[in-house]
Tab-separated table of C-alpha atoms and ligand atoms in Angstrom:
chain	number	residue	atom	x	y	z
A	1107	MET	CA	-2.056	10.807	46.841
A	1108	ARG	CA	-0.486	8.322	49.249
A	1109	SER	CA	1.272	6.466	46.422
A	1110	THR	CA	2.679	9.778	45.104
A	1111	PHE	CA	4.062	10.483	48.580
A	1112	ILE	CA	5.690	7.047	48.703
A	1113	ARG	CA	7.168	7.530	45.228
A	1114	VAL	CA	8.689	10.852	46.302
A	1115	LEU	CA	10.094	9.205	49.444
A	1116	ILE	CA	11.680	6.430	47.381
A	1117	ALA	CA	13.166	8.979	44.960
A	1118	VAL	CA	14.684	11.003	47.805
A	1119	ALA	CA	16.085	7.884	49.442
A	1120	PHE	CA	17.570	6.821	46.102
A	1121	ILE	CA	19.302	10.192	45.638
A	1122	PHE	CA	20.788	9.974	49.162
A	1123	ALA	CA	21.964	6.426	48.507
A	1124	VAL	CA	23.671	7.414	45.241
A	1125	GLU	CA	25.323	10.397	46.946
A	1126	ALA	CA	26.555	8.182	49.774
A	1127	CYS	CA	28.056	5.621	47.382
A	1128	SER	CA	29.808	8.020	44.990
A	1129	PRO	CA	33.413	8.918	45.799
A	1130	SER	CA	33.586	12.374	47.319
A	1131	THR	CA	34.589	15.081	44.824
A	1132	PRO	CA	37.951	16.524	45.909
A	1133	VAL	CA	37.694	20.161	46.870
A	1134	GLU	CA	39.994	22.231	44.634
A	1135	LYS	CA	42.488	24.401	46.489
A	1136	ASP	CA	41.907	28.106	46.067
A	1137	MET	CA	44.226	30.029	43.782
A	1138	GLU	CA	45.780	32.065	46.585
A	1139	GLU	CA	46.975	28.881	48.253
A	1140	ILE	CA	48.232	27.439	44.958
A	1141	ILE	CA	50.151	30.610	44.128
A	1142	ASP	CA	51.715	30.989	47.581
A	1143	GLU	CA	52.756	27.357	47.712
A	1144	ALA	CA	54.162	27.309	44.160
A	1145	ILE	CA	56.148	30.495	44.671
A	1146	MET	CA	57.528	29.506	48.063
A	1147	LYS	CA	58.690	26.167	46.650
A	1148	SER	CA	60.150	27.969	43.620
A	1149	VAL	CA	62.121	30.309	45.876
A	1150	ALA	CA	63.647	27.274	47.610
A	1151	LYS	CA	64.501	25.638	44.268
A	1152	TYR	CA	66.058	28.789	42.790
A	1153	LYS	CA	68.169	29.368	45.913
A	1154	VAL	CA	69.765	25.952	45.389
A	1155	LEU	CA	70.181	26.482	41.633
A	1156	GLY	CA	71.465	30.008	42.253
A	1157	LYS	CA	74.123	28.751	44.685
A	1158	GLU	CA	75.210	26.173	42.115
A	1159	MET	CA	75.518	28.941	39.510
A	1160	GLN	CA	77.583	31.092	41.885
A	1161	GLY	CA	80.217	28.382	41.541
A	1162	MET	CA	80.202	28.765	37.731
A	1163	PRO	CA	81.214	32.360	36.993
A	1164	GLY	CA	79.989	33.845	33.718
A	1165	LEU	CA	77.423	31.121	33.023
A	1166	LEU	CA	73.620	30.909	33.215
A	1167	PRO	CA	71.486	27.786	33.596
A	1168	ARG	CA	69.737	26.507	30.492
A	1169	THR	CA	68.228	23.019	31.001
A	1170	LEU	CA	69.133	19.407	31.909
A	1171	ASP	CA	70.708	16.844	29.606
A	1172	GLU	CA	69.500	13.245	29.139
A	1173	HIS	CA	71.445	12.235	32.283
A	1174	GLU	CA	69.664	14.946	34.302
A	1175	LYS	CA	72.921	16.926	34.395
A	1176	LEU	CA	72.770	20.713	34.410
A	1177	VAL	CA	73.350	22.353	31.017
A	1178	THR	CA	74.620	25.927	31.214
A	1179	ALA	CA	75.285	28.593	28.591
A	1180	THR	CA	77.097	31.877	28.304
A	1181	SER	CA	75.115	35.097	28.193
A	1182	ALA	CA	75.154	34.903	24.382
A	1183	TRP	CA	72.547	32.091	24.367
A	1184	TRP	CA	69.096	33.583	23.769
A	1185	THR	CA	67.693	32.417	27.120
A	1186	SER	CA	70.305	34.110	29.328
A	1187	GLY	CA	67.916	36.754	30.698
A	1188	PHE	CA	65.281	34.348	32.013
A	1189	PHE	CA	67.059	32.956	35.073
A	1190	PRO	CA	67.846	36.440	36.421
A	1191	GLY	CA	64.352	37.565	35.389
A	1192	THR	CA	62.692	34.766	37.354
A	1193	LEU	CA	64.844	35.638	40.363
A	1194	TRP	CA	63.530	39.223	40.090
A	1195	TYR	CA	59.919	37.982	40.024
A	1196	LEU	CA	60.579	35.773	43.050
A	1197	TYR	CA	62.115	38.765	44.803
A	1198	GLU	CA	59.072	40.853	43.907
A	1199	TYR	CA	56.843	38.301	45.638
A	1200	GLY	CA	58.625	37.889	48.972
A	1201	LYS	CA	61.421	40.498	49.122
A	1202	ASP	CA	63.837	37.738	50.108
A	1203	GLU	CA	67.349	39.226	50.465
A	1204	GLU	CA	69.129	36.044	49.378
A	1205	ILE	CA	67.076	36.017	46.174
A	1206	LEU	CA	67.874	39.728	45.651
A	1207	THR	CA	71.614	39.040	45.864
A	1208	LEU	CA	71.285	36.238	43.330
A	1209	ALA	CA	69.123	38.380	41.032
A	1210	LYS	CA	71.711	41.171	40.954
A	1211	GLU	CA	74.607	38.771	40.414
A	1212	MET	CA	72.923	36.805	37.615
A	1213	THR	CA	71.687	40.011	35.949
A	1214	ALA	CA	75.241	41.368	35.851
A	1215	ARG	CA	76.290	38.240	33.943
A	1216	VAL	CA	74.054	39.260	31.027
A	1217	GLU	CA	75.294	42.855	30.682
A	1218	ASP	CA	77.655	42.253	27.755
A	1219	GLN	CA	74.630	41.336	25.622
A	1220	LYS	CA	73.651	45.017	25.447
A	1221	TYR	CA	76.013	45.163	22.463
A	1222	THR	CA	74.349	42.265	20.627
A	1223	THR	CA	73.702	43.235	17.031
A	1224	ASP	CA	73.960	39.855	15.296
A	1225	ASN	CA	70.524	38.549	16.357
A	1226	HIS	CA	67.203	39.864	17.684
A	1227	ASP	CA	67.270	38.158	21.088
A	1228	VAL	CA	68.712	41.207	22.824
A	1229	GLY	CA	65.162	42.053	23.932
A	1230	PHE	CA	64.700	38.753	25.758
A	1231	MET	CA	68.191	38.861	27.215
A	1232	ILE	CA	68.328	42.453	28.423
A	1233	TYR	CA	64.713	43.353	29.166
A	1234	CYS	CA	63.775	40.236	31.208
A	1235	SER	CA	66.891	40.692	33.369
A	1236	PHE	CA	67.774	44.393	33.602
A	1237	GLY	CA	64.219	45.551	32.827
A	1238	ASN	CA	62.776	43.723	35.821
A	1239	GLY	CA	65.724	44.768	37.957
A	1240	LEU	CA	65.141	48.426	37.100
A	1241	ARG	CA	61.408	48.148	37.721
A	1242	LEU	CA	61.949	46.655	41.179
A	1243	THR	CA	64.999	48.537	42.442
A	1244	GLY	CA	65.247	51.729	40.368
A	1245	GLU	CA	68.993	51.012	40.009
A	1246	ASP	CA	70.090	53.926	37.831
A	1247	SER	CA	72.985	52.143	36.119
A	1248	TYR	CA	70.495	49.667	34.586
A	1249	ASN	CA	68.985	52.470	32.448
A	1250	ASP	CA	72.083	52.772	30.279
A	1251	VAL	CA	72.351	49.024	29.821
A	1252	ILE	CA	68.769	48.764	28.600
A	1253	LEU	CA	69.021	51.815	26.362
A	1254	THR	CA	72.221	50.476	24.794
A	1255	GLY	CA	70.423	47.156	24.236
A	1256	ALA	CA	67.582	48.988	22.456
A	1257	GLU	CA	70.063	50.817	20.222
A	1258	SER	CA	71.696	47.486	19.356
A	1259	LEU	CA	68.339	45.920	18.461
A	1260	SER	CA	67.385	48.930	16.320
A	1261	THR	CA	70.402	48.347	14.080
A	1262	ARG	CA	68.645	45.235	12.794
A	1263	PHE	CA	65.706	47.199	11.383
A	1264	ASN	CA	65.615	47.633	7.602
A	1265	GLU	CA	63.491	50.601	6.482
A	1266	GLN	CA	62.678	49.158	3.074
A	1267	ILE	CA	61.502	45.803	4.434
A	1268	GLY	CA	59.952	47.390	7.519
A	1269	LEU	CA	60.961	44.617	9.909
A	1270	ILE	CA	63.746	43.718	12.345
A	1271	GLN	CA	65.862	40.850	11.020
A	1272	SER	CA	65.816	37.967	13.513
A	1273	TRP	CA	68.756	35.829	12.482
A	1274	GLY	CA	71.688	36.246	10.105
A	1275	SER	CA	71.221	35.419	6.446
A	1276	ASN	CA	72.219	31.967	5.210
A	1277	ASP	CA	71.844	29.719	2.163
A	1278	LYS	CA	68.137	29.330	2.809
A	1279	TRP	CA	67.062	32.798	3.950
A	1280	GLN	CA	68.235	36.292	2.993
A	1281	TYR	CA	66.307	38.158	5.675
A	1282	PRO	CA	64.576	35.812	8.174
A	1283	VAL	CA	62.006	37.268	10.535
A	1284	ILE	CA	60.489	34.914	13.122
A	1285	ILE	CA	57.253	35.336	15.052
A	1286	ASP	CA	59.233	35.229	18.335
A	1287	ASN	CA	60.580	38.664	17.378
A	1288	MET	CA	57.331	40.258	18.606
A	1289	MET	CA	58.616	39.692	22.144
A	1290	ASN	CA	61.657	41.913	21.643
A	1291	LEU	CA	59.553	44.978	20.858
A	1292	GLU	CA	58.896	45.735	24.531
A	1293	LEU	CA	62.520	46.828	24.874
A	1294	LEU	CA	61.987	49.390	22.093
A	1295	CYS	CA	58.766	50.710	23.612
A	1296	TRP	CA	60.583	51.231	26.899
A	1297	ALA	CA	63.474	53.009	25.168
A	1298	SER	CA	61.227	55.639	23.581
A	1299	LYS	CA	59.525	56.366	26.882
A	1300	LYS	CA	62.876	56.651	28.628
A	1301	SER	CA	64.753	58.656	26.002
A	1302	GLY	CA	61.936	60.663	24.436
A	1303	ASP	CA	63.155	59.451	21.033
A	1304	SER	CA	60.172	58.031	19.153
A	1305	THR	CA	62.404	56.184	16.663
A	1306	PHE	CA	62.397	53.082	18.866
A	1307	VAL	CA	58.626	52.790	19.252
A	1308	ASN	CA	58.095	53.612	15.582
A	1309	ILE	CA	60.304	50.653	14.664
A	1310	ALA	CA	58.260	48.472	17.026
A	1311	ILE	CA	54.961	49.643	15.478
A	1312	THR	CA	56.171	49.148	11.906
A	1313	HIS	CA	57.444	45.676	12.778
A	1314	ALA	CA	54.193	44.725	14.533
A	1315	ASP	CA	52.055	46.013	11.625
A	1316	ASN	CA	54.066	44.139	9.005
A	1317	THR	CA	53.984	40.991	11.125
A	1318	ILE	CA	50.166	41.110	11.141
A	1319	LYS	CA	50.261	41.505	7.373
A	1320	ASP	CA	52.791	38.780	6.544
A	1321	HIS	CA	53.027	36.243	9.367
A	1322	PHE	CA	49.379	35.388	9.961
A	1323	ARG	CA	47.130	32.950	8.128
A	1324	ASP	CA	43.387	33.355	7.671
A	1325	ASP	CA	42.675	31.294	10.820
A	1326	HIS	CA	44.949	33.647	12.853
A	1327	SER	CA	47.659	31.057	13.379
A	1328	SER	CA	51.130	32.185	12.384
A	1329	PHE	CA	54.053	30.964	10.331
A	1330	HIS	CA	57.308	30.653	12.226
A	1331	VAL	CA	59.769	32.121	9.708
A	1332	ILE	CA	59.033	34.632	6.958
A	1333	SER	CA	62.051	35.526	4.876
A	1334	TYR	CA	62.343	38.547	2.573
A	1335	ASP	CA	64.311	39.245	-0.574
A	1336	THR	CA	66.725	42.023	0.361
A	1337	VAL	CA	66.588	43.605	-3.097
A	1338	THR	CA	62.841	43.610	-3.749
A	1339	ALA	CA	61.653	43.478	-0.087
A	1340	GLU	CA	59.160	40.798	-1.211
A	1341	ILE	CA	58.527	37.614	0.770
A	1342	GLU	CA	60.874	34.881	-0.484
A	1343	ALA	CA	59.855	32.038	1.872
A	1344	ARG	CA	57.284	30.957	4.448
A	1345	ASN	CA	58.843	28.228	6.557
A	1346	THR	CA	59.187	26.716	9.966
A	1347	HIS	CA	62.368	26.114	11.927
A	1348	GLN	CA	61.073	24.643	15.171
A	1349	GLY	CA	57.579	23.505	14.193
A	1350	LEU	CA	56.196	20.307	12.667
A	1351	SER	CA	55.884	21.723	9.147
A	1352	ASP	CA	55.793	25.018	7.295
A	1353	GLU	CA	51.987	25.022	7.475
A	1354	SER	CA	51.624	23.890	11.088
A	1355	ALA	CA	51.000	25.981	14.200
A	1356	TRP	CA	54.148	25.579	16.316
A	1357	ALA	CA	52.815	26.058	19.837
A	1358	ARG	CA	55.413	28.359	21.350
A	1359	GLY	CA	55.452	30.512	18.231
A	1360	GLN	CA	51.686	31.017	18.511
A	1361	THR	CA	52.087	32.102	22.122
A	1362	TRP	CA	55.014	34.447	21.382
A	1363	GLY	CA	52.862	36.227	18.806
A	1364	PHE	CA	49.881	36.296	21.160
A	1365	TYR	CA	51.861	37.714	24.085
A	1366	GLY	CA	53.544	40.207	21.735
A	1367	TYR	CA	50.260	41.771	20.574
A	1368	VAL	CA	48.835	41.981	24.100
A	1369	MET	CA	52.033	43.773	25.119
A	1370	MET	CA	51.944	46.075	22.066
A	1371	PHE	CA	48.380	47.105	22.908
A	1372	ARG	CA	49.428	47.870	26.495
A	1373	GLU	CA	52.402	49.909	25.268
A	1374	THR	CA	50.788	51.836	22.391
A	1375	GLY	CA	47.016	51.770	23.002
A	1376	LEU	CA	46.532	50.941	19.295
A	1377	GLU	CA	43.253	49.016	18.907
A	1378	ARG	CA	44.523	46.962	15.978
A	1379	TYR	CA	46.882	45.161	18.364
A	1380	LEU	CA	44.065	44.388	20.800
A	1381	ASP	CA	42.039	43.074	17.886
A	1382	GLN	CA	44.919	40.858	16.780
A	1383	ALA	CA	45.503	39.564	20.321
A	1384	VAL	CA	41.821	38.626	20.673
A	1385	LYS	CA	41.869	36.789	17.339
A	1386	ILE	CA	44.920	34.781	18.388
A	1387	ALA	CA	43.411	34.058	21.814
A	1388	GLU	CA	40.273	32.679	20.161
A	1389	PHE	CA	42.339	30.521	17.788
A	1390	LEU	CA	44.271	29.054	20.720
A	1391	ILE	CA	41.385	28.548	23.133
A	1392	ASP	CA	39.041	27.031	20.556
A	1393	HIS	CA	41.669	24.808	18.972
A	1394	PRO	CA	40.370	21.219	18.907
A	1395	ASN	CA	43.848	19.952	19.801
A	1396	LEU	CA	44.191	22.023	22.969
A	1397	PRO	CA	44.128	19.319	25.670
A	1398	GLU	CA	41.802	19.228	28.664
A	1399	ASP	CA	44.499	20.590	31.021
A	1400	LYS	CA	45.054	23.465	28.519
A	1401	ILE	CA	48.807	22.890	28.185
A	1402	PRO	CA	49.493	22.725	24.432
A	1403	TYR	CA	51.214	19.927	22.579
A	1404	TRP	CA	54.550	21.216	21.251
A	1405	ASP	CA	52.801	21.903	17.935
A	1406	PHE	CA	49.033	22.297	17.557
A	1407	ASN	CA	49.263	19.951	14.568
A	1408	ALA	CA	51.004	17.227	16.573
A	1409	PRO	CA	48.291	16.023	18.963
A	1410	ASN	CA	49.285	13.351	21.494
A	1411	GLU	CA	52.977	14.158	21.166
A	1412	GLU	CA	55.009	15.999	23.848
A	1413	ARG	CA	53.471	18.899	25.716
A	1414	ASP	CA	55.319	22.198	25.910
A	1415	ALA	CA	54.955	23.691	29.384
A	1416	SER	CA	56.617	26.896	28.165
A	1417	ALA	CA	53.826	27.508	25.638
A	1418	GLY	CA	51.265	26.935	28.411
A	1419	ALA	CA	52.989	29.410	30.718
A	1420	ILE	CA	53.389	32.127	28.048
A	1421	MET	CA	49.745	31.719	27.004
A	1422	ALA	CA	48.487	31.913	30.609
A	1423	SER	CA	50.453	35.079	31.279
A	1424	ALA	CA	49.211	36.764	28.096
A	1425	LEU	CA	45.585	35.693	28.705
A	1426	LEU	CA	45.666	37.248	32.151
A	1427	GLU	CA	46.913	40.553	30.804
A	1428	LEU	CA	44.419	40.463	27.924
A	1429	SER	CA	41.599	39.854	30.421
A	1430	GLN	CA	42.215	43.384	31.696
A	1431	PHE	CA	41.506	44.966	28.294
A	1432	VAL	CA	38.283	43.271	27.147
A	1433	ASP	CA	34.590	43.112	28.117
A	1434	ASP	CA	33.438	41.040	31.110
A	1435	ALA	CA	32.343	37.987	29.120
A	1436	LYS	CA	35.657	37.719	27.262
A	1437	SER	CA	37.594	38.542	30.411
A	1438	LYS	CA	36.002	35.639	32.286
A	1439	ARG	CA	36.643	33.290	29.359
A	1440	TYR	CA	40.332	34.220	29.295
A	1441	VAL	CA	40.818	34.070	33.064
A	1442	ASP	CA	39.110	30.662	33.235
A	1443	VAL	CA	41.542	29.196	30.705
A	1444	ALA	CA	44.561	30.853	32.337
A	1445	GLU	CA	43.464	29.567	35.737
A	1446	ARG	CA	43.141	26.034	34.362
A	1447	GLN	CA	46.645	26.357	32.912
A	1448	LEU	CA	48.128	27.596	36.167
A	1449	ARG	CA	46.417	24.843	38.149
A	1450	SER	CA	47.853	22.309	35.688
A	1451	LEU	CA	51.361	23.764	35.774
A	1452	ALA	CA	51.323	23.966	39.578
A	1453	SER	CA	50.228	20.318	39.842
A	1454	ASP	CA	52.462	17.253	40.119
A	1455	ASP	CA	52.009	16.786	36.370
A	1456	TYR	CA	54.340	19.712	35.593
A	1457	PHE	CA	55.668	21.213	38.851
A	1458	ALA	CA	58.815	19.379	39.935
A	1459	LYS	CA	58.991	17.726	43.338
A	1460	ASP	CA	61.519	19.185	45.815
A	1461	GLY	CA	65.105	18.255	45.033
A	1462	THR	CA	64.332	16.940	41.516
A	1463	ASN	CA	64.484	18.447	38.002
A	1464	GLY	CA	67.870	20.078	38.714
A	1465	ASN	CA	65.939	22.619	40.835
A	1466	PHE	CA	64.262	24.122	37.797
A	1467	ILE	CA	60.592	24.797	38.562
A	1468	LEU	CA	58.660	23.159	35.724
A	1469	MET	CA	59.122	19.906	33.848
A	1470	HIS	CA	58.020	19.039	30.297
A	1471	GLY	CA	59.229	21.788	27.988
A	1472	VAL	CA	60.242	21.292	24.374
A	1473	GLY	CA	63.040	23.412	22.890
A	1474	SER	CA	63.156	22.228	19.281
A	1475	LYS	CA	61.709	18.860	18.331
A	1476	PRO	CA	62.810	18.973	14.652
A	1477	HIS	CA	66.411	19.254	15.901
A	1478	ASN	CA	65.825	16.659	18.646
A	1479	SER	CA	67.033	19.337	21.036
A	1480	GLU	CA	65.708	19.910	24.569
A	1481	MET	CA	62.958	17.313	24.430
A	1482	ASP	CA	60.687	17.065	27.475
A	1483	VAL	CA	62.999	19.037	29.743
A	1484	PRO	CA	62.968	22.023	32.091
A	1485	LEU	CA	63.394	25.373	30.328
A	1486	THR	CA	64.221	28.677	32.030
A	1487	TYR	CA	61.613	30.524	29.983
A	1488	ALA	CA	58.864	28.117	31.082
A	1489	ASP	CA	59.792	28.985	34.678
A	1490	TYR	CA	59.920	32.717	33.910
A	1491	TYR	CA	56.471	33.025	32.325
A	1492	PHE	CA	54.937	30.660	34.891
A	1493	ILE	CA	56.064	32.840	37.807
A	1494	GLU	CA	55.079	35.976	35.874
A	1495	ALA	CA	51.600	34.510	35.305
A	1496	LEU	CA	51.199	33.587	38.980
A	1497	LEU	CA	52.080	37.160	39.956
A	1498	ARG	CA	49.680	38.524	37.342
A	1499	TYR	CA	46.874	36.307	38.643
A	1500	LYS	CA	47.569	37.543	42.176
A	1501	LYS	CA	47.627	41.185	41.077
A	1502	PHE	CA	44.644	41.145	38.709
A	1503	MET	CA	42.364	38.623	40.412
A	1504	LEU	CA	43.207	38.574	44.124
A	1505	GLU	CA	44.331	42.118	44.915
A	1506	LYS	CA	42.038	44.119	42.636
A	1507	SER	CA	39.233	44.719	45.142
B	785	LIG	N1	63.108	31.949	20.300
B	785	LIG	C1	63.372	30.582	20.330
B	785	LIG	C2	62.316	29.722	20.922
B	785	LIG	O1	61.238	30.099	21.296
B	785	LIG	O2	62.614	28.552	21.001
């Protein structure tokens, strides 16, 4: 009896000694603090970048070059809507008047893209800028811009093929359709609701259905480019443009498709899109090459190469929205991954220190590795979906009760 007592005493003493010697586990900040801090710092960064852009009429920021010098582009570059769109999200958070002025000014710079009919990016360009502006201010003149943009995008839909053509035809592809195109469908869904003309949403549904049929592999990863024969409407090629190989899972492409189906379920209520979104989510979350911090390598088949912060941000934002549409167990699983991603992106590993990174918010994006273009750099769309995801976390997780 006595020896048992002594053994217990020794065991307890041992546990205390081990506790005392081990380094104390750092207490993780709570998400509210992380979000507030990240957004306040982002507001400061974008005010500086915005002022710089005010001195460059007609241009939008794009990235940094190898000498850390700002690279700009005209509104015709596919990313033109993201800088104004991020300004709108930052305005939504704090109602800062200086940010509002910048948001309006940078949005106006994109307006001429409402007439874009030679590529599919009109959705990104017009809806991220004017769409957010309309949502937050109700500015009536923005309605016409967005509706015109939707009409322009619709001209790229071919009834026989049943898809919107992404890029122009060339020697390699007659009718290329890329997975990214799923993102442009939100513009069409909006246009039907606004105009009462169901043509727009019907195009979006047909495109989304055919993309499920043709773009996805059995494991629910997707090809980047599917090209069609314009005479027979049959698939002529399954390729990549920005991924490691035709058969690989280019990270940002996977997240464009994922986000696109979550959005299409929100917009149409069609269960097949929810089902597709869940399948893609499971592919991404369970992928053996998804790193511990949950920020994907630029291609899921290129482990230990560059990370792509933009893919991490897009995935986090889509997971948070998907968490609102599924049962509690799945919801928790998706929020846990998204939270890990946001903690990673808001950490020193990805979130730029004050006065660095050309005042873009995030570091470590990859534009197109096969073209050695925009390697390990800031990207305006990484910033956009990161801030969107932070606001979604705040809305869904912190303000819901
Ligand atoms: N849509 C082009 C890209 O994601 O890089």
